[in-house]
Amino acid sequence: MSAVRVLLCDDAAELRALLRWVFERGEDAEIVGEAGTSDAALDLTADLDPDVIVLDLQMPSLSPAELLRAMADIAPGTPIVTFSGFEPELVARAQARLVTLHIPKTTDLELVREAVVEVGRRRA
């Protein structure tokens, strides 16, 4: 079975590096791109066609609702997993129907990887 292609979108470079390390320890996920801004996230979503997008809702330049709508317009079949410090109620207000899964940033990173791979496998 091929690796799930993951796009990481978070404005914190250190967190992206840590997530990349966790995801790449196994053979079931491949990080195909990283974005630190909303604009970069949208460009990479269009260019890379990932199996799943891991998205921090607090990205520069767009509100969470705007970013989610734009991603859904660009890649309507691509699951979006929000990995954020926002509470689920705030995610719901930010267009939860566009979010496949919300994972709080307090979650163990190995569990994050497992959940993202599972979501990506459902699409692939």
Tab-separated table of N, CA and C in Angstrom:
chain	number	residue	atom	x	y	z
A	1	MET	N	0.844	-1.173	0.000
A	1	MET	CA	0.000	0.000	0.000
A	1	MET	C	0.894	1.242	0.000
A	2	SER	N	0.567	2.214	-0.823
A	2	SER	CA	1.407	3.405	-0.917
A	2	SER	C	1.182	4.329	0.279
A	3	ALA	N	2.163	5.178	0.508
A	3	ALA	CA	2.103	6.113	1.628
A	3	ALA	C	1.043	7.178	1.369
A	4	VAL	N	0.387	7.613	2.431
A	4	VAL	CA	-0.582	8.700	2.364
A	4	VAL	C	0.195	9.995	2.173
A	5	ARG	N	-0.228	10.788	1.185
A	5	ARG	CA	0.447	12.046	0.857
A	5	ARG	C	-0.160	13.169	1.697
A	6	VAL	N	0.656	13.783	2.561
A	6	VAL	CA	0.179	14.751	3.541
A	6	VAL	C	0.753	16.136	3.252
A	7	LEU	N	-0.112	17.149	3.310
A	7	LEU	CA	0.312	18.543	3.242
A	7	LEU	C	0.177	19.131	4.640
A	8	LEU	N	1.279	19.641	5.204
A	8	LEU	CA	1.284	20.257	6.531
A	8	LEU	C	1.155	21.766	6.400
A	9	CYS	N	0.173	22.348	7.081
A	9	CYS	CA	-0.046	23.791	7.035
A	9	CYS	C	-0.121	24.335	8.456
A	10	ASP	N	0.930	25.011	8.875
A	10	ASP	CA	0.983	25.611	10.207
A	10	ASP	C	1.989	26.750	10.138
A	11	ASP	N	1.667	27.871	10.781
A	11	ASP	CA	2.576	29.010	10.712
A	11	ASP	C	3.800	28.849	11.614
A	12	ALA	N	3.820	27.843	12.473
A	12	ALA	CA	4.967	27.596	13.352
A	12	ALA	C	5.920	26.592	12.696
A	13	ALA	N	7.052	27.083	12.214
A	13	ALA	CA	8.020	26.227	11.517
A	13	ALA	C	8.516	25.090	12.412
A	14	GLU	N	8.686	25.369	13.700
A	14	GLU	CA	9.168	24.335	14.621
A	14	GLU	C	8.167	23.191	14.733
A	15	LEU	N	6.888	23.524	14.780
A	15	LEU	CA	5.863	22.484	14.870
A	15	LEU	C	5.793	21.682	13.574
A	16	ARG	N	5.913	22.363	12.438
A	16	ARG	CA	5.932	21.635	11.159
A	16	ARG	C	7.101	20.655	11.125
A	17	ALA	N	8.261	21.089	11.598
A	17	ALA	CA	9.435	20.203	11.612
A	17	ALA	C	9.197	18.999	12.523
A	18	LEU	N	8.596	19.226	13.669
A	18	LEU	CA	8.303	18.127	14.587
A	18	LEU	C	7.283	17.169	13.980
A	19	LEU	N	6.234	17.705	13.360
A	19	LEU	CA	5.238	16.853	12.702
A	19	LEU	C	5.867	16.055	11.562
A	20	ARG	N	6.712	16.713	10.775
A	20	ARG	CA	7.390	16.009	9.678
A	20	ARG	C	8.180	14.822	10.235
A	21	TRP	N	8.920	15.045	11.308
A	21	TRP	CA	9.717	13.983	11.918
A	21	TRP	C	8.826	12.822	12.361
A	22	VAL	N	7.703	13.128	13.003
A	22	VAL	CA	6.793	12.081	13.477
A	22	VAL	C	6.186	11.325	12.301
A	23	PHE	N	5.734	12.042	11.288
A	23	PHE	CA	5.101	11.394	10.139
A	23	PHE	C	6.085	10.532	9.360
A	24	GLU	N	7.309	10.990	9.225
A	24	GLU	CA	8.266	10.274	8.385
A	24	GLU	C	8.979	9.133	9.104
A	25	ARG	N	8.705	8.923	10.373
A	25	ARG	CA	9.292	7.778	11.085
A	25	ARG	C	8.718	6.469	10.575
A	26	GLY	N	7.496	6.510	10.097
A	26	GLY	CA	6.872	5.307	9.554
A	26	GLY	C	6.885	5.344	8.039
A	27	GLU	N	6.405	4.285	7.433
A	27	GLU	CA	6.364	4.206	5.971
A	27	GLU	C	4.971	4.453	5.420
A	28	ASP	N	4.022	4.791	6.300
A	28	ASP	CA	2.640	4.937	5.865
A	28	ASP	C	2.251	6.365	5.514
A	29	ALA	N	3.178	7.321	5.651
A	29	ALA	CA	2.885	8.718	5.333
A	29	ALA	C	4.095	9.376	4.682
A	30	GLU	N	3.804	10.282	3.765
A	30	GLU	CA	4.839	11.070	3.089
A	30	GLU	C	4.415	12.528	3.138
A	31	ILE	N	5.269	13.391	3.664
A	31	ILE	CA	4.988	14.821	3.667
A	31	ILE	C	5.357	15.347	2.284
A	32	VAL	N	4.346	15.788	1.531
A	32	VAL	CA	4.600	16.253	0.166
A	32	VAL	C	4.806	17.758	0.102
A	33	GLY	N	4.466	18.462	1.180
A	33	GLY	CA	4.655	19.899	1.198
A	33	GLY	C	4.360	20.482	2.561
A	34	GLU	N	4.883	21.696	2.775
A	34	GLU	CA	4.671	22.422	4.022
A	34	GLU	C	4.363	23.869	3.687
A	35	ALA	N	3.403	24.437	4.423
A	35	ALA	CA	3.028	25.829	4.214
A	35	ALA	C	2.980	26.550	5.552
A	36	GLY	N	3.510	27.773	5.574
A	36	GLY	CA	3.491	28.584	6.778
A	36	GLY	C	2.526	29.748	6.716
A	37	THR	N	1.886	29.937	5.554
A	37	THR	CA	0.895	31.006	5.390
A	37	THR	C	-0.330	30.451	4.672
A	38	SER	N	-1.424	31.187	4.764
A	38	SER	CA	-2.649	30.773	4.072
A	38	SER	C	-2.433	30.719	2.566
A	39	ASP	N	-1.764	31.729	2.023
A	39	ASP	CA	-1.534	31.759	0.575
A	39	ASP	C	-0.717	30.559	0.114
A	40	ALA	N	0.341	30.240	0.849
A	40	ALA	CA	1.159	29.076	0.496
A	40	ALA	C	0.350	27.792	0.621
A	41	ALA	N	-0.497	27.703	1.644
A	41	ALA	CA	-1.334	26.511	1.829
A	41	ALA	C	-2.266	26.314	0.634
A	42	LEU	N	-2.858	27.391	0.157
A	42	LEU	CA	-3.770	27.289	-0.987
A	42	LEU	C	-3.010	26.926	-2.260
A	43	ASP	N	-1.855	27.547	-2.472
A	43	ASP	CA	-1.047	27.231	-3.658
A	43	ASP	C	-0.618	25.768	-3.662
A	44	LEU	N	-0.134	25.280	-2.529
A	44	LEU	CA	0.336	23.895	-2.458
A	44	LEU	C	-0.815	22.898	-2.559
A	45	THR	N	-1.970	23.254	-2.027
A	45	THR	CA	-3.141	22.384	-2.164
A	45	THR	C	-3.459	22.178	-3.637
A	46	ALA	N	-3.424	23.256	-4.400
A	46	ALA	CA	-3.715	23.168	-5.834
A	46	ALA	C	-2.621	22.422	-6.589
A	47	ASP	N	-1.371	22.680	-6.246
A	47	ASP	CA	-0.245	22.106	-6.989
A	47	ASP	C	0.028	20.638	-6.673
A	48	LEU	N	-0.193	20.224	-5.424
A	48	LEU	CA	0.273	18.908	-4.980
A	48	LEU	C	-0.797	17.826	-4.923
A	49	ASP	N	-2.066	18.196	-4.871
A	49	ASP	CA	-3.164	17.229	-4.750
A	49	ASP	C	-2.873	16.194	-3.662
A	50	PRO	N	-2.713	16.651	-2.399
A	50	PRO	CA	-2.417	15.706	-1.319
A	50	PRO	C	-3.615	14.802	-1.017
A	51	ASP	N	-3.342	13.688	-0.345
A	51	ASP	CA	-4.422	12.801	0.101
A	51	ASP	C	-5.148	13.381	1.302
A	52	VAL	N	-4.442	14.162	2.100
A	52	VAL	CA	-5.022	14.783	3.294
A	52	VAL	C	-4.231	16.049	3.621
A	53	ILE	N	-4.941	17.042	4.154
A	53	ILE	CA	-4.326	18.309	4.561
A	53	ILE	C	-4.423	18.417	6.077
A	54	VAL	N	-3.292	18.686	6.728
A	54	VAL	CA	-3.273	18.961	8.164
A	54	VAL	C	-3.147	20.474	8.297
A	55	LEU	N	-4.146	21.087	8.925
A	55	LEU	CA	-4.274	22.541	8.890
A	55	LEU	C	-4.434	23.146	10.277
A	56	ASP	N	-3.563	24.104	10.588
A	56	ASP	CA	-3.752	24.951	11.761
A	56	ASP	C	-4.749	26.026	11.348
A	57	LEU	N	-5.755	26.275	12.167
A	57	LEU	CA	-6.773	27.263	11.806
A	57	LEU	C	-6.314	28.696	12.002
A	58	GLN	N	-5.200	28.905	12.664
A	58	GLN	CA	-4.718	30.250	12.938
A	58	GLN	C	-3.544	30.581	12.025
A	59	MET	N	-3.834	30.655	10.729
A	59	MET	CA	-2.799	30.951	9.740
A	59	MET	C	-2.889	32.428	9.345
A	60	PRO	N	-1.751	33.051	9.030
A	60	PRO	CA	-1.763	34.457	8.637
A	60	PRO	C	-2.564	34.711	7.361
A	61	SER	N	-3.215	35.835	7.312
A	61	SER	CA	-3.877	36.472	6.164
A	61	SER	C	-5.325	36.093	5.907
A	62	LEU	N	-5.816	34.950	6.335
A	62	LEU	CA	-7.227	34.609	6.138
A	62	LEU	C	-7.829	34.110	7.446
A	63	SER	N	-9.125	34.345	7.610
A	63	SER	CA	-9.815	33.789	8.777
A	63	SER	C	-9.940	32.281	8.594
A	64	PRO	N	-10.183	31.541	9.670
A	64	PRO	CA	-10.367	30.095	9.522
A	64	PRO	C	-11.466	29.742	8.520
A	65	ALA	N	-12.589	30.439	8.582
A	65	ALA	CA	-13.697	30.143	7.666
A	65	ALA	C	-13.305	30.416	6.220
A	66	GLU	N	-12.619	31.532	5.976
A	66	GLU	CA	-12.186	31.856	4.612
A	66	GLU	C	-11.207	30.812	4.082
A	67	LEU	N	-10.268	30.414	4.914
A	67	LEU	CA	-9.260	29.440	4.492
A	67	LEU	C	-9.899	28.088	4.189
A	68	LEU	N	-10.795	27.636	5.054
A	68	LEU	CA	-11.462	26.353	4.821
A	68	LEU	C	-12.293	26.373	3.542
A	69	ARG	N	-13.039	27.455	3.325
A	69	ARG	CA	-13.854	27.553	2.096
A	69	ARG	C	-12.972	27.548	0.855
A	70	ALA	N	-11.875	28.297	0.902
A	70	ALA	CA	-10.973	28.355	-0.253
A	70	ALA	C	-10.346	26.991	-0.524
A	71	MET	N	-9.935	26.287	0.522
A	71	MET	CA	-9.355	24.946	0.332
A	71	MET	C	-10.389	23.988	-0.249
A	72	ALA	N	-11.606	24.064	0.247
A	72	ALA	CA	-12.667	23.184	-0.260
A	72	ALA	C	-12.979	23.495	-1.719
A	73	ASP	N	-12.882	24.751	-2.112
A	73	ASP	CA	-13.102	25.116	-3.519
A	73	ASP	C	-11.986	24.571	-4.405
A	74	ILE	N	-10.752	24.641	-3.933
A	74	ILE	CA	-9.600	24.186	-4.713
A	74	ILE	C	-9.544	22.664	-4.800
A	75	ALA	N	-9.820	21.997	-3.686
A	75	ALA	CA	-9.687	20.531	-3.617
A	75	ALA	C	-10.902	19.940	-2.896
A	76	PRO	N	-12.049	19.915	-3.574
A	76	PRO	CA	-13.293	19.522	-2.905
A	76	PRO	C	-13.302	18.116	-2.313
A	77	GLY	N	-12.527	17.198	-2.828
A	77	GLY	CA	-12.539	15.839	-2.296
A	77	GLY	C	-11.445	15.544	-1.291
A	78	THR	N	-10.620	16.531	-0.998
A	78	THR	CA	-9.480	16.302	-0.111
A	78	THR	C	-9.881	16.509	1.344
A	79	PRO	N	-9.684	15.497	2.192
A	79	PRO	CA	-10.016	15.656	3.605
A	79	PRO	C	-9.106	16.681	4.277
A	80	ILE	N	-9.709	17.459	5.164
A	80	ILE	CA	-8.970	18.448	5.942
A	80	ILE	C	-9.043	18.046	7.410
A	81	VAL	N	-7.864	17.859	8.005
A	81	VAL	CA	-7.766	17.568	9.430
A	81	VAL	C	-7.231	18.825	10.094
A	82	THR	N	-8.037	19.445	10.940
A	82	THR	CA	-7.552	20.619	11.649
A	82	THR	C	-6.784	20.164	12.881
A	83	PHE	N	-5.624	20.745	13.054
A	83	PHE	CA	-4.742	20.475	14.194
A	83	PHE	C	-4.510	21.828	14.819
A	84	SER	N	-5.300	22.130	15.838
A	84	SER	CA	-5.353	23.496	16.300
A	84	SER	C	-5.587	23.589	17.793
A	85	GLY	N	-5.224	24.731	18.341
A	85	GLY	CA	-5.506	25.023	19.732
A	85	GLY	C	-6.922	25.509	19.938
A	86	PHE	N	-7.640	25.777	18.843
A	86	PHE	CA	-9.034	26.202	18.948
A	86	PHE	C	-9.889	25.095	19.532
A	87	GLU	N	-10.886	25.465	20.270
A	87	GLU	CA	-11.853	24.505	20.795
A	87	GLU	C	-12.766	24.030	19.669
A	88	PRO	N	-13.310	22.808	19.779
A	88	PRO	CA	-14.196	22.277	18.731
A	88	PRO	C	-15.374	23.192	18.397
A	89	GLU	N	-15.880	23.934	19.390
A	89	GLU	CA	-16.992	24.846	19.119
A	89	GLU	C	-16.575	25.936	18.133
A	90	LEU	N	-15.340	26.404	18.269
A	90	LEU	CA	-14.850	27.415	17.332
A	90	LEU	C	-14.631	26.809	15.954
A	91	VAL	N	-14.204	25.573	15.919
A	91	VAL	CA	-14.054	24.888	14.632
A	91	VAL	C	-15.415	24.780	13.965
A	92	ALA	N	-16.435	24.451	14.748
A	92	ALA	CA	-17.789	24.331	14.202
A	92	ALA	C	-18.221	25.642	13.572
A	93	ARG	N	-17.903	26.734	14.220
A	93	ARG	CA	-18.266	28.035	13.658
A	93	ARG	C	-17.418	28.383	12.436
A	94	ALA	N	-16.297	27.729	12.277
A	94	ALA	CA	-15.407	27.995	11.135
A	94	ALA	C	-15.662	26.991	10.014
A	95	GLN	N	-16.911	26.596	9.841
A	95	GLN	CA	-17.307	25.718	8.736
A	95	GLN	C	-16.942	24.263	8.981
A	96	ALA	N	-17.394	23.713	10.092
A	96	ALA	CA	-17.048	22.334	10.449
A	96	ALA	C	-17.457	21.332	9.387
A	97	ARG	N	-18.452	21.646	8.582
A	97	ARG	CA	-18.842	20.683	7.537
A	97	ARG	C	-17.718	20.475	6.525
A	98	LEU	N	-16.744	21.359	6.519
A	98	LEU	CA	-15.600	21.226	5.620
A	98	LEU	C	-14.427	20.508	6.290
A	99	VAL	N	-14.544	20.262	7.587
A	99	VAL	CA	-13.473	19.632	8.352
A	99	VAL	C	-13.802	18.159	8.548
A	100	THR	N	-12.904	17.291	8.125
A	100	THR	CA	-13.100	15.851	8.286
A	100	THR	C	-12.889	15.429	9.732
A	101	LEU	N	-11.869	15.999	10.367
A	101	LEU	CA	-11.528	15.634	11.741
A	101	LEU	C	-10.827	16.810	12.392
A	102	HIS	N	-11.160	17.069	13.665
A	102	HIS	CA	-10.444	18.089	14.435
A	102	HIS	C	-9.623	17.393	15.510
A	103	ILE	N	-8.339	17.732	15.577
A	103	ILE	CA	-7.446	17.173	16.590
A	103	ILE	C	-6.858	18.337	17.395
A	104	PRO	N	-7.074	18.358	18.705
A	104	PRO	CA	-6.471	19.412	19.529
A	104	PRO	C	-4.942	19.305	19.526
A	105	LYS	N	-4.268	20.438	19.616
A	105	LYS	CA	-2.801	20.435	19.609
A	105	LYS	C	-2.203	19.784	20.849
A	106	THR	N	-3.021	19.479	21.821
A	106	THR	CA	-2.528	18.802	23.022
A	106	THR	C	-2.447	17.286	22.836
A	107	THR	N	-2.877	16.784	21.681
A	107	THR	CA	-2.892	15.346	21.405
A	107	THR	C	-1.477	14.826	21.162
A	108	ASP	N	-1.186	13.625	21.657
A	108	ASP	CA	0.088	12.962	21.404
A	108	ASP	C	0.329	12.899	19.892
A	109	LEU	N	1.520	13.271	19.453
A	109	LEU	CA	1.800	13.377	18.018
A	109	LEU	C	1.747	12.040	17.288
A	110	GLU	N	2.043	10.965	17.956
A	110	GLU	CA	1.919	9.651	17.311
A	110	GLU	C	0.448	9.351	17.015
A	111	LEU	N	-0.443	9.745	17.917
A	111	LEU	CA	-1.882	9.574	17.676
A	111	LEU	C	-2.356	10.476	16.541
A	112	VAL	N	-1.769	11.665	16.443
A	112	VAL	CA	-2.089	12.568	15.329
A	112	VAL	C	-1.724	11.886	14.016
A	113	ARG	N	-0.517	11.330	13.950
A	113	ARG	CA	-0.076	10.654	12.725
A	113	ARG	C	-1.021	9.518	12.367
A	114	GLU	N	-1.358	8.693	13.336
A	114	GLU	CA	-2.245	7.558	13.074
A	114	GLU	C	-3.607	8.016	12.552
A	115	ALA	N	-4.164	9.060	13.159
A	115	ALA	CA	-5.473	9.559	12.735
A	115	ALA	C	-5.413	10.144	11.326
A	116	VAL	N	-4.373	10.905	11.033
A	116	VAL	CA	-4.234	11.518	9.709
A	116	VAL	C	-4.052	10.443	8.638
A	117	VAL	N	-3.248	9.443	8.910
A	117	VAL	CA	-3.052	8.349	7.950
A	117	VAL	C	-4.378	7.637	7.695
A	118	GLU	N	-5.143	7.384	8.739
A	118	GLU	CA	-6.450	6.725	8.580
A	118	GLU	C	-7.381	7.560	7.700
A	119	VAL	N	-7.434	8.854	7.943
A	119	VAL	CA	-8.272	9.738	7.123
A	119	VAL	C	-7.787	9.729	5.676
A	120	GLY	N	-6.487	9.821	5.474
A	120	GLY	CA	-5.931	9.819	4.123
A	120	GLY	C	-6.183	8.521	3.381
A	121	ARG	N	-6.145	7.407	4.073
A	121	ARG	CA	-6.396	6.099	3.438
A	121	ARG	C	-7.835	5.998	2.937
A	122	ARG	N	-8.762	6.629	3.651
A	122	ARG	CA	-10.162	6.598	3.214
A	122	ARG	C	-10.335	7.314	1.883
A	123	ARG	N	-9.516	8.331	1.625
A	123	ARG	CA	-9.632	9.061	0.368
A	123	ARG	C	-8.928	8.320	-0.760
A	124	ALA	N	-7.749	7.773	-0.463
A	124	ALA	CA	-6.888	7.180	-1.496
A	124	ALA	C	-7.461	5.940	-2.126
